[in-house]
Amino acid sequence: MTPVNCDNMNPLIEKIKEVEKPALKLEPGTEQRDAYRREVTRYSKDFLHRLNSDNAYNGNNDKTIINSLEVSETGKPLPQLLEIFEKAVEKPGINAASQGHLGYIPGGGLYPAALADYLAAVTNKYAGIYFGSPGAVLIENKMLDWLKEIMQFPKEATGHLSSGGSIATLTAITAARDAHAVTGAAAEKAVIYSSTQAHHCLHKAIRIAGLSPAIHREIPIDSQHKLPPDMLEVQIKKDKENGLQPFLVVSSAGTTDTGAVDDLDAISNIAQTYGLHHHVDAAYGGFFILVDSLKNQFKGIEKADSITIDPHKGMFLPYGIGAVLIKDTLSTMKSHHYKANYMRDAYSDDVDLSPADLSPELTKHFRGLRMWLPLHLFGVQAFRSALEEKNLLALYFEEEMRNNGFETGGKPELSVVIFRYKGDLNEQQAETFNNELVRRIHLDGRVFLSTTTINRQTWLRCAILSFRTHLSTIRQTVDIIKKLKKEIKAQNLE
Ligand SMILES: *Cc1c(COP(=O)(O)O)cnc(C)c1O
């Protein structure tokens, strides 16, 4: 039999050819790609240039821009879309790339991380499973190995690079739950301990992990905003005596509010004595362990059972990368490992565990590359120095605030300073004063600071963690605060 070319007769082929043409628009040629890239790099270059003069905060939102975000059937030219991006996305709100971002926990955005994301997207390697891309999984695992090393965790510990600290914490809480078999009716007698300063992602993780029936004891903080180990121990003993099952304690290596580092060594020892899983939330503070002068504050972290640490905070990476380290690999796999029929090929000869076995994700962003590239390009020393610089800037800022008549939360442990003005005002007046101060800082917009409530008082926070924040920005911040304080005083606010 001779093969017959039946292209012309098959209506299916006709249809394929018909839709192929418009579909080809999705694969621009070399010239078009170069043109796109030039537009985007020009925009990024201008953006980075603008950072020097642009505000850190813009509270004026132009709501009309929302109309331009409508999806169209035919598409729009790139320059027009970049214009929309500038107006709708870049300008309003907090400029998280700005050196003046000193609120919440500031963001980063190391440039090579953006290039790594570009490479990850263009090559689109499948980082979920070793079989799919051994190289991508090895790079992610190498990054985890490095994190284990700096935290003095054993090499056999496991973990994954997550989208952020919240998902990292969820994985750790789930592993603790499974290690202690906290299911069904057992959950009602299970007890979780943290201080009142625990990040709210813990509360979310508890709910998502089905641990809402468990008792969550939030131990009041001491005068230094830390979890008091003696009170923790007393409570655990009491709960055990009453037939409850304490199984998890969550401490903080740098709280979001005040940057306080709990006594990790004492808490680790208590956890070991009473057989509890000790999880350390080091999402914000963890990378300060790289700084020699601060290392001692993290003593005992190596004895913990799991750690959350956020490279999109302390490594200045763009948003979208956290990490969890967990010593108990089997318990981690219990919730996350899955062998599906359609994935038969994937398990034949894996030499490394895959992220898909250790995290809720299957198909995932190859986010290890955005950590790997800057770390290898710059070396650890650059990060160490930048983190030490942030700590020193915080010490300097706290000193300046005190010298200018502000109350502070004391010498900052890492890089968060809390302060408020009291002077000879009564409590009511002081509240009004400090709220007015932050309102005017936001209105000015050159730097962005946030507030928190501690003991029912409003405190301003200066959180220094952007790699772009140097002495000049902190001096500028001090000047702005001094000037605004003078203005408010002159108006004699009641
Ligand atoms: C930011 C933060 C988290 C939550 O991490 P995300 O990356 O925002 O999900 C948890 N704990 C602390 C102490 C944090 O600072």
Coordinates of C-alpha atoms and ligand atoms in Angstrom, one line a residue:
M1 CA 0.0 0.0 0.0
T2 CA 1.3 3.5 -0.8
P3 CA 0.6 6.2 1.8
V4 CA -1.9 8.7 0.6
N5 CA -1.4 12.4 1.4
C6 CA -4.9 13.2 2.6
D7 CA -4.1 16.6 4.1
N8 CA -6.4 18.3 1.7
M9 CA -9.3 16.0 2.5
N10 CA -9.1 15.9 6.3
P11 CA -11.1 18.8 7.7
L12 CA -9.3 18.4 11.0
I13 CA -6.0 19.3 9.3
E14 CA -7.7 22.3 7.8
K15 CA -8.9 23.4 11.2
I16 CA -5.5 22.9 12.8
K17 CA -3.8 25.1 10.1
E18 CA -6.5 27.7 10.6
V19 CA -5.9 28.2 14.3
E20 CA -2.1 27.6 14.1
K21 CA -1.6 31.0 12.6
P22 CA -3.0 33.2 15.4
A23 CA -1.5 30.8 18.0
L24 CA 2.0 31.5 16.5
K25 CA 1.7 35.0 17.9
L26 CA 2.7 33.3 21.3
E27 CA 6.2 32.6 19.9
P28 CA 7.7 36.0 18.8
G29 CA 10.8 35.8 16.6
T30 CA 14.3 36.9 17.7
E31 CA 13.8 40.5 16.7
Q32 CA 10.5 40.9 18.4
R33 CA 11.9 39.2 21.5
D34 CA 14.8 41.6 21.5
A35 CA 12.5 44.5 21.2
Y36 CA 10.3 43.3 24.1
R37 CA 13.4 42.8 26.2
R38 CA 14.8 46.3 25.4
E39 CA 11.5 47.9 26.4
V40 CA 11.4 46.0 29.7
T41 CA 15.1 46.6 30.6
R42 CA 14.7 50.3 29.7
Y43 CA 11.8 50.5 32.1
S44 CA 13.7 48.7 34.9
K45 CA 16.7 51.0 34.3
D46 CA 14.5 54.1 34.6
F47 CA 12.7 52.6 37.6
L48 CA 16.0 52.0 39.5
H49 CA 17.2 55.5 38.5
R50 CA 13.9 57.0 39.8
L51 CA 14.5 55.3 43.2
N52 CA 16.9 58.0 44.2
S53 CA 14.3 60.7 44.0
D54 CA 11.0 58.9 44.3
N55 CA 9.0 58.6 47.5
A56 CA 8.8 55.4 49.5
Y57 CA 5.1 55.8 50.0
N58 CA 2.3 57.3 47.9
G59 CA -1.1 57.2 49.6
N60 CA -2.9 58.8 46.6
N61 CA -4.6 56.1 44.5
D62 CA -5.8 57.0 41.1
K63 CA -8.8 54.6 40.9
T64 CA -9.5 55.4 37.2
I65 CA -6.5 53.4 36.1
I66 CA -8.4 50.2 37.0
N67 CA -10.3 50.6 33.7
S68 CA -7.1 50.1 31.7
L69 CA -6.6 46.7 33.3
E70 CA -9.4 45.1 31.4
V71 CA -8.4 42.0 29.4
S72 CA -8.8 42.4 25.6
E73 CA -9.3 39.9 22.8
T74 CA -6.5 41.2 20.6
G75 CA -3.8 42.5 23.0
K76 CA -2.1 45.8 23.4
P77 CA 1.4 47.0 22.5
L78 CA 4.1 46.6 25.2
P79 CA 4.9 50.3 25.7
Q80 CA 1.3 51.0 26.4
L81 CA 1.2 48.1 29.0
L82 CA 4.4 49.4 30.7
E83 CA 2.7 52.8 31.0
I84 CA -0.3 51.2 32.6
F85 CA 2.1 49.2 34.9
E86 CA 3.8 52.4 36.0
K87 CA 0.6 54.2 36.8
A88 CA -1.4 51.3 38.3
V89 CA 1.3 49.3 40.0
E90 CA 4.6 51.1 40.4
K91 CA 3.3 54.4 41.8
P92 CA 0.6 53.7 44.3
G93 CA 1.2 52.3 47.8
I94 CA 4.6 51.4 49.3
N95 CA 7.6 51.4 47.1
A96 CA 9.0 48.2 48.4
A97 CA 12.2 48.5 46.4
S98 CA 12.9 51.9 47.9
Q99 CA 15.7 52.6 50.4
G100 CA 13.1 54.6 52.3
H101 CA 10.9 51.5 53.0
L102 CA 11.3 51.2 56.8
G103 CA 7.9 49.8 57.6
Y104 CA 6.6 46.2 58.4
I105 CA 9.6 44.1 57.3
P106 CA 11.1 45.9 54.3
G107 CA 11.5 44.1 51.0
G108 CA 14.5 43.6 48.9
G109 CA 14.8 42.9 45.2
L110 CA 18.4 42.1 44.4
Y111 CA 18.9 42.7 40.7
P112 CA 20.5 39.3 39.8
A113 CA 17.6 37.6 41.4
A114 CA 15.4 39.1 38.7
L115 CA 17.8 37.8 36.1
A116 CA 17.6 34.4 37.7
D117 CA 13.8 34.5 37.5
Y118 CA 14.2 35.4 33.8
L119 CA 16.4 32.4 33.2
A120 CA 14.1 30.2 35.2
A121 CA 11.1 31.3 33.2
V122 CA 12.8 31.1 29.8
T123 CA 14.2 27.6 30.4
N124 CA 11.1 26.6 32.4
K125 CA 12.8 23.7 34.2
Y126 CA 10.5 21.6 36.2
A127 CA 11.8 22.1 39.8
G128 CA 9.1 20.0 41.5
I129 CA 10.6 16.5 40.9
Y130 CA 14.2 15.2 40.6
F131 CA 13.4 13.1 37.5
G132 CA 12.1 16.1 35.6
S133 CA 15.1 18.3 36.3
P134 CA 17.8 16.8 38.5
G135 CA 19.8 20.1 38.2
A136 CA 17.0 22.3 39.3
V137 CA 16.2 20.1 42.3
L138 CA 19.9 19.8 43.2
I139 CA 20.2 23.6 43.2
E140 CA 17.2 23.9 45.5
N141 CA 18.6 21.2 47.8
K142 CA 22.0 22.9 47.8
M143 CA 20.4 26.1 49.0
L144 CA 18.6 24.1 51.7
D145 CA 22.0 22.5 52.6
W146 CA 23.5 26.0 53.0
L147 CA 20.6 27.1 55.2
K148 CA 21.1 24.0 57.4
E149 CA 24.8 24.7 57.6
I150 CA 24.3 28.3 58.8
M151 CA 21.7 27.1 61.3
Q152 CA 23.9 24.2 62.4
F153 CA 21.2 21.8 61.5
P154 CA 22.3 18.2 60.6
K155 CA 22.7 17.5 56.9
E156 CA 20.0 14.8 57.1
A157 CA 17.4 17.4 58.0
T158 CA 14.9 18.2 55.3
G159 CA 12.8 21.2 54.1
H160 CA 11.8 23.1 51.1
L161 CA 12.0 26.5 49.5
S162 CA 8.5 27.9 49.8
S163 CA 6.7 30.9 48.5
G164 CA 7.2 32.6 51.8
G165 CA 7.3 32.3 55.6
S166 CA 3.6 31.5 56.0
I167 CA 3.7 28.3 53.8
A168 CA 7.0 27.4 55.4
T169 CA 5.4 27.6 58.9
L170 CA 2.4 25.6 57.7
T171 CA 4.7 22.7 56.6
A172 CA 6.5 22.8 60.0
I173 CA 3.3 22.8 62.0
T174 CA 2.0 19.9 59.9
A175 CA 5.2 17.9 60.5
A176 CA 4.9 18.5 64.2
R177 CA 1.3 17.5 64.2
D178 CA 2.1 14.2 62.3
A179 CA 5.1 13.4 64.5
H180 CA 2.9 13.6 67.6
A181 CA -0.1 12.0 65.9
V182 CA -2.4 14.9 66.8
T183 CA -5.5 13.8 65.0
G184 CA -9.2 13.4 65.7
A185 CA -10.1 13.5 69.4
A186 CA -6.4 13.8 70.4
A187 CA -6.4 17.3 69.0
E188 CA -8.7 18.5 71.8
K189 CA -6.2 17.6 74.4
A190 CA -3.2 18.9 72.4
V191 CA -1.5 22.1 73.5
I192 CA 0.5 24.6 71.5
Y193 CA 2.6 27.3 73.1
S194 CA 3.9 30.6 71.8
S195 CA 4.2 34.1 73.1
T196 CA 1.6 36.8 72.4
Q197 CA 4.0 38.2 69.8
A198 CA 3.9 35.2 67.5
H199 CA 3.4 36.1 63.9
H200 CA -0.3 35.6 62.8
C201 CA 0.8 33.1 60.2
L202 CA 1.0 30.7 63.1
H203 CA -2.7 31.1 63.8
K204 CA -3.4 30.5 60.2
A205 CA -1.2 27.4 60.0
I206 CA -3.0 26.0 63.1
R207 CA -6.4 26.5 61.4
I208 CA -5.3 25.1 58.0
A209 CA -3.6 22.1 59.6
G210 CA -6.9 21.2 61.3
L211 CA -5.5 22.0 64.8
S212 CA -8.3 24.5 65.7
P213 CA -9.5 22.1 68.4
A214 CA -6.1 22.2 70.1
I215 CA -5.4 24.6 73.0
H216 CA -3.2 27.5 72.0
R217 CA -1.6 29.1 75.0
E218 CA -0.2 32.6 74.3
I219 CA 2.2 33.3 77.1
P220 CA 2.5 37.0 78.0
I221 CA 5.8 38.5 76.9
D222 CA 8.3 39.8 79.4
S223 CA 9.6 43.4 79.6
Q224 CA 11.9 42.7 76.6
H225 CA 9.0 41.4 74.5
K226 CA 10.2 37.8 74.8
L227 CA 8.6 34.5 75.7
P228 CA 9.6 33.9 79.4
P229 CA 11.0 30.3 79.5
D230 CA 10.1 29.9 83.2
M231 CA 6.4 30.7 82.6
L232 CA 6.5 28.3 79.6
E233 CA 7.8 25.5 81.8
V234 CA 5.3 26.1 84.6
Q235 CA 2.5 26.0 82.1
I236 CA 3.7 22.9 80.4
K237 CA 4.0 21.1 83.8
K238 CA 0.5 22.3 84.8
D239 CA -1.0 21.1 81.5
K240 CA 0.6 17.7 81.8
E241 CA -0.6 17.3 85.3
N242 CA -4.1 18.1 84.0
G243 CA -3.9 15.3 81.5
L244 CA -3.4 17.5 78.5
Q245 CA -0.8 16.8 75.7
P246 CA 1.6 19.6 75.1
F247 CA 3.3 18.9 71.8
L248 CA 4.5 22.1 70.2
V249 CA 6.2 25.3 71.2
V250 CA 6.8 28.1 68.7
S251 CA 9.4 30.7 69.5
S252 CA 10.6 33.7 67.6
A253 CA 14.1 34.6 66.4
G254 CA 13.2 38.2 65.7
T255 CA 9.6 39.1 66.1
T256 CA 8.0 41.3 63.5
D257 CA 6.8 43.9 65.9
T258 CA 10.0 44.6 67.9
G259 CA 12.7 42.3 66.5
A260 CA 13.0 40.5 69.9
V261 CA 14.8 37.1 69.8
D262 CA 13.5 34.6 72.4
D263 CA 15.8 32.6 74.6
L264 CA 16.1 29.8 72.0
D265 CA 18.5 27.8 74.1
A266 CA 16.3 27.7 77.2
I267 CA 13.2 27.0 75.1
S268 CA 14.9 24.2 73.2
N269 CA 16.0 22.6 76.5
I270 CA 12.4 22.8 77.9
A271 CA 11.0 21.3 74.6
Q272 CA 13.5 18.4 74.9
T273 CA 12.8 17.8 78.5
Y274 CA 9.0 17.6 78.0
G275 CA 9.1 16.0 74.5
L276 CA 7.7 18.9 72.6
H277 CA 8.4 19.9 69.0
H278 CA 10.2 23.3 69.0
H279 CA 9.6 25.4 66.0
V280 CA 11.6 28.6 65.6
D281 CA 10.1 31.4 63.5
A282 CA 13.2 33.0 62.1
A283 CA 11.4 34.4 59.0
Y284 CA 12.6 37.9 59.7
G285 CA 15.7 37.5 61.9
G286 CA 17.3 34.2 60.8
F287 CA 19.9 35.5 58.5
F288 CA 21.4 37.8 61.2
I289 CA 23.1 34.6 62.4
L290 CA 25.6 35.3 59.7
V291 CA 26.9 38.3 61.6
D292 CA 29.6 37.4 64.1
S293 CA 28.5 40.0 66.7
L294 CA 24.9 38.7 66.7
K295 CA 25.5 35.0 66.5
N296 CA 25.3 34.5 70.2
Q297 CA 21.6 35.6 70.2
F298 CA 20.7 32.5 68.2
K299 CA 22.4 30.1 70.6
G300 CA 20.2 27.0 70.9
I301 CA 18.5 27.3 67.5
E302 CA 20.5 24.2 66.3
K303 CA 18.6 22.2 69.0
A304 CA 15.2 23.2 67.5
D305 CA 13.1 20.7 65.5
S306 CA 12.2 23.1 62.7
I307 CA 12.9 26.6 61.5
T308 CA 11.1 29.1 59.2
I309 CA 13.5 31.5 57.5
D310 CA 12.7 34.0 54.7
P311 CA 15.2 34.7 52.0
H312 CA 12.9 37.4 50.7
K313 CA 13.6 39.2 53.9
G314 CA 17.1 38.7 55.2
M315 CA 18.7 37.8 51.9
F316 CA 17.1 40.8 50.2
L317 CA 15.5 38.7 47.4
P318 CA 12.4 39.7 45.6
Y319 CA 9.1 38.5 47.2
G320 CA 8.2 34.9 46.7
I321 CA 10.9 32.8 48.5
G322 CA 10.8 31.5 52.1
A323 CA 12.2 28.3 53.5
V324 CA 11.5 25.7 56.1
L325 CA 14.0 23.3 57.7
I326 CA 12.7 20.3 59.5
K327 CA 14.7 17.6 61.3
D328 CA 12.0 14.9 61.1
T329 CA 12.0 13.9 57.4
L330 CA 9.5 11.1 57.8
S331 CA 6.9 13.2 59.5
T332 CA 7.3 15.9 56.8
M333 CA 6.8 13.3 54.1
K334 CA 3.8 11.9 55.8
S335 CA 1.6 14.8 54.8
H336 CA 3.4 15.7 51.6
H337 CA 4.7 12.6 49.9
Y338 CA 2.5 11.2 47.1
K339 CA 2.9 8.5 44.6
A340 CA 0.4 8.9 41.7
N341 CA 0.0 6.4 38.9
Y342 CA 0.7 9.0 36.3
M343 CA 4.0 9.8 37.9
R344 CA 5.4 6.3 37.8
D345 CA 8.5 7.4 35.8
A346 CA 9.4 10.0 38.4
Y347 CA 10.5 7.6 41.2
S348 CA 12.8 5.2 39.3
D349 CA 16.3 6.3 40.3
D350 CA 16.0 9.6 42.2
V351 CA 19.1 10.3 44.2
D352 CA 17.7 13.4 46.0
L353 CA 14.4 14.0 47.6
S354 CA 12.1 16.2 45.6
P355 CA 10.3 19.4 46.7
A356 CA 7.0 17.7 45.7
D357 CA 7.5 15.1 48.5
L358 CA 8.2 17.7 51.1
S359 CA 5.8 20.6 50.4
P360 CA 2.2 21.1 49.4
E361 CA 3.3 22.1 45.9
L362 CA 3.8 19.9 42.8
T363 CA 4.5 22.1 39.8
K364 CA 6.3 25.1 41.2
H365 CA 8.4 28.1 40.4
F366 CA 12.1 27.2 40.2
R367 CA 12.7 29.7 43.0
G368 CA 16.0 28.2 44.1
L369 CA 17.7 29.9 41.2
R370 CA 16.9 33.4 42.4
M371 CA 18.7 32.6 45.6
W372 CA 21.5 30.6 44.1
L373 CA 22.6 33.2 41.5
P374 CA 23.0 36.3 43.9
L375 CA 24.6 34.1 46.6
H376 CA 27.2 32.7 44.1
L377 CA 27.7 36.0 42.3
F378 CA 28.3 38.1 45.4
G379 CA 29.5 35.5 47.9
V380 CA 28.4 35.2 51.6
Q381 CA 30.6 38.1 52.8
A382 CA 28.5 40.7 51.0
F383 CA 25.3 39.5 52.7
R384 CA 27.1 39.3 56.1
S385 CA 28.3 42.9 55.8
A386 CA 24.9 44.2 54.6
L387 CA 23.2 42.5 57.6
E388 CA 25.7 43.9 60.0
E389 CA 25.2 47.4 58.5
K390 CA 21.4 47.1 59.1
N391 CA 22.0 46.2 62.7
L392 CA 24.4 49.1 63.2
L393 CA 22.0 51.5 61.5
A394 CA 19.3 50.4 63.9
L395 CA 21.6 51.0 66.8
Y396 CA 22.4 54.5 65.5
F397 CA 18.7 55.3 64.8
E398 CA 17.7 54.2 68.3
E399 CA 20.4 56.4 69.8
E400 CA 19.3 59.4 67.8
M401 CA 15.6 58.9 68.8
R402 CA 16.6 58.8 72.5
N403 CA 18.8 61.9 72.1
N404 CA 15.8 63.7 70.6
G405 CA 13.5 63.0 73.5
F406 CA 11.7 59.9 72.3
E407 CA 11.1 56.8 74.4
T408 CA 12.4 53.6 72.7
G409 CA 12.0 49.9 73.3
G410 CA 15.7 49.8 74.2
K411 CA 18.7 48.8 72.2
P412 CA 17.5 46.9 69.1
E413 CA 18.6 43.3 69.0
L414 CA 18.5 43.0 65.2
S415 CA 17.2 45.9 63.0
V416 CA 13.8 46.9 64.3
V417 CA 13.5 50.0 66.5
I418 CA 10.3 50.9 68.3
F419 CA 9.9 54.5 69.6
R420 CA 7.2 57.0 70.7
Y421 CA 7.0 60.5 71.9
K422 CA 5.9 61.1 75.5
G423 CA 7.7 64.1 76.8
D424 CA 5.5 65.7 79.5
L425 CA 2.2 64.8 77.7
N426 CA -0.4 62.6 79.4
E427 CA -1.2 59.2 77.9
Q428 CA -4.1 60.5 75.8
Q429 CA -2.1 63.4 74.4
A430 CA 0.8 61.1 73.7
E431 CA -1.5 58.8 71.7
T432 CA -2.7 61.7 69.6
F433 CA 0.8 63.0 69.1
N434 CA 2.2 59.7 67.9
N435 CA -0.7 59.0 65.6
E436 CA -0.3 62.5 64.2
L437 CA 3.4 61.9 63.8
V438 CA 3.0 58.8 61.7
R439 CA 0.2 60.4 59.7
R440 CA 2.6 63.2 58.7
I441 CA 5.4 60.8 57.9
H442 CA 3.1 59.0 55.5
L443 CA 1.9 62.3 54.0
D444 CA 5.5 63.4 53.5
G445 CA 6.2 60.0 51.9
R446 CA 10.0 60.2 51.5
V447 CA 10.3 57.4 54.0
F448 CA 7.7 54.8 55.1
L449 CA 7.4 53.7 58.8
S450 CA 4.6 51.7 60.3
T451 CA 3.2 51.5 63.8
T452 CA 2.2 48.8 66.3
T453 CA 0.3 48.5 69.5
I454 CA 2.2 47.4 72.6
N455 CA 0.5 47.4 76.0
R456 CA -2.3 49.4 74.4
Q457 CA 0.1 52.2 73.4
T458 CA 0.9 53.3 69.8
W459 CA 4.5 52.8 68.9
L460 CA 6.2 53.8 65.7
R461 CA 8.5 51.2 64.1
C462 CA 11.6 51.7 62.1
A463 CA 12.5 48.4 60.5
I464 CA 15.8 48.5 58.6
L465 CA 16.2 45.6 56.2
S466 CA 16.4 46.9 52.6
F467 CA 19.8 46.4 51.1
R468 CA 19.4 49.9 49.7
T469 CA 19.1 51.6 53.1
H470 CA 22.3 53.2 54.2
L471 CA 23.4 55.9 56.6
S472 CA 22.1 58.7 54.4
T473 CA 18.5 57.4 54.5
I474 CA 18.6 56.9 58.2
R475 CA 19.9 60.4 58.7
Q476 CA 17.2 61.7 56.5
T477 CA 14.6 59.8 58.5
V478 CA 15.9 61.3 61.8
D479 CA 15.7 64.8 60.2
I480 CA 12.1 64.2 59.0
I481 CA 11.0 63.0 62.4
K482 CA 12.7 65.9 64.2
K483 CA 11.1 68.4 61.9
L484 CA 7.6 66.9 62.2
K485 CA 7.9 66.6 65.9
K486 CA 8.7 70.3 66.1
E487 CA 5.7 71.2 63.9
I488 CA 3.3 69.1 65.9
K489 CA 4.5 70.6 69.1
A490 CA 4.1 74.1 67.7
Q491 CA 0.5 73.4 67.0
N492 CA -0.1 72.3 70.6
L493 CA -2.2 69.3 69.8
E494 CA -4.8 68.2 72.4
Ligands
LIG1 C1 7.1 37.9 57.5 C2 7.0 37.0 58.7 C3 6.3 35.8 58.6 C4 5.4 35.5 57.4 O1 6.2 35.3 56.3 P1 5.6 35.6 54.8 O2 6.9 35.4 54.0 O3 5.1 37.0 54.9 O4 4.6 34.6 54.5 C5 6.3 35.0 59.7 N1 7.0 35.3 60.8 C6 7.7 36.5 60.9 C7 8.5 36.8 62.2 C8 7.8 37.4 59.8 O5 8.5 38.5 60.0

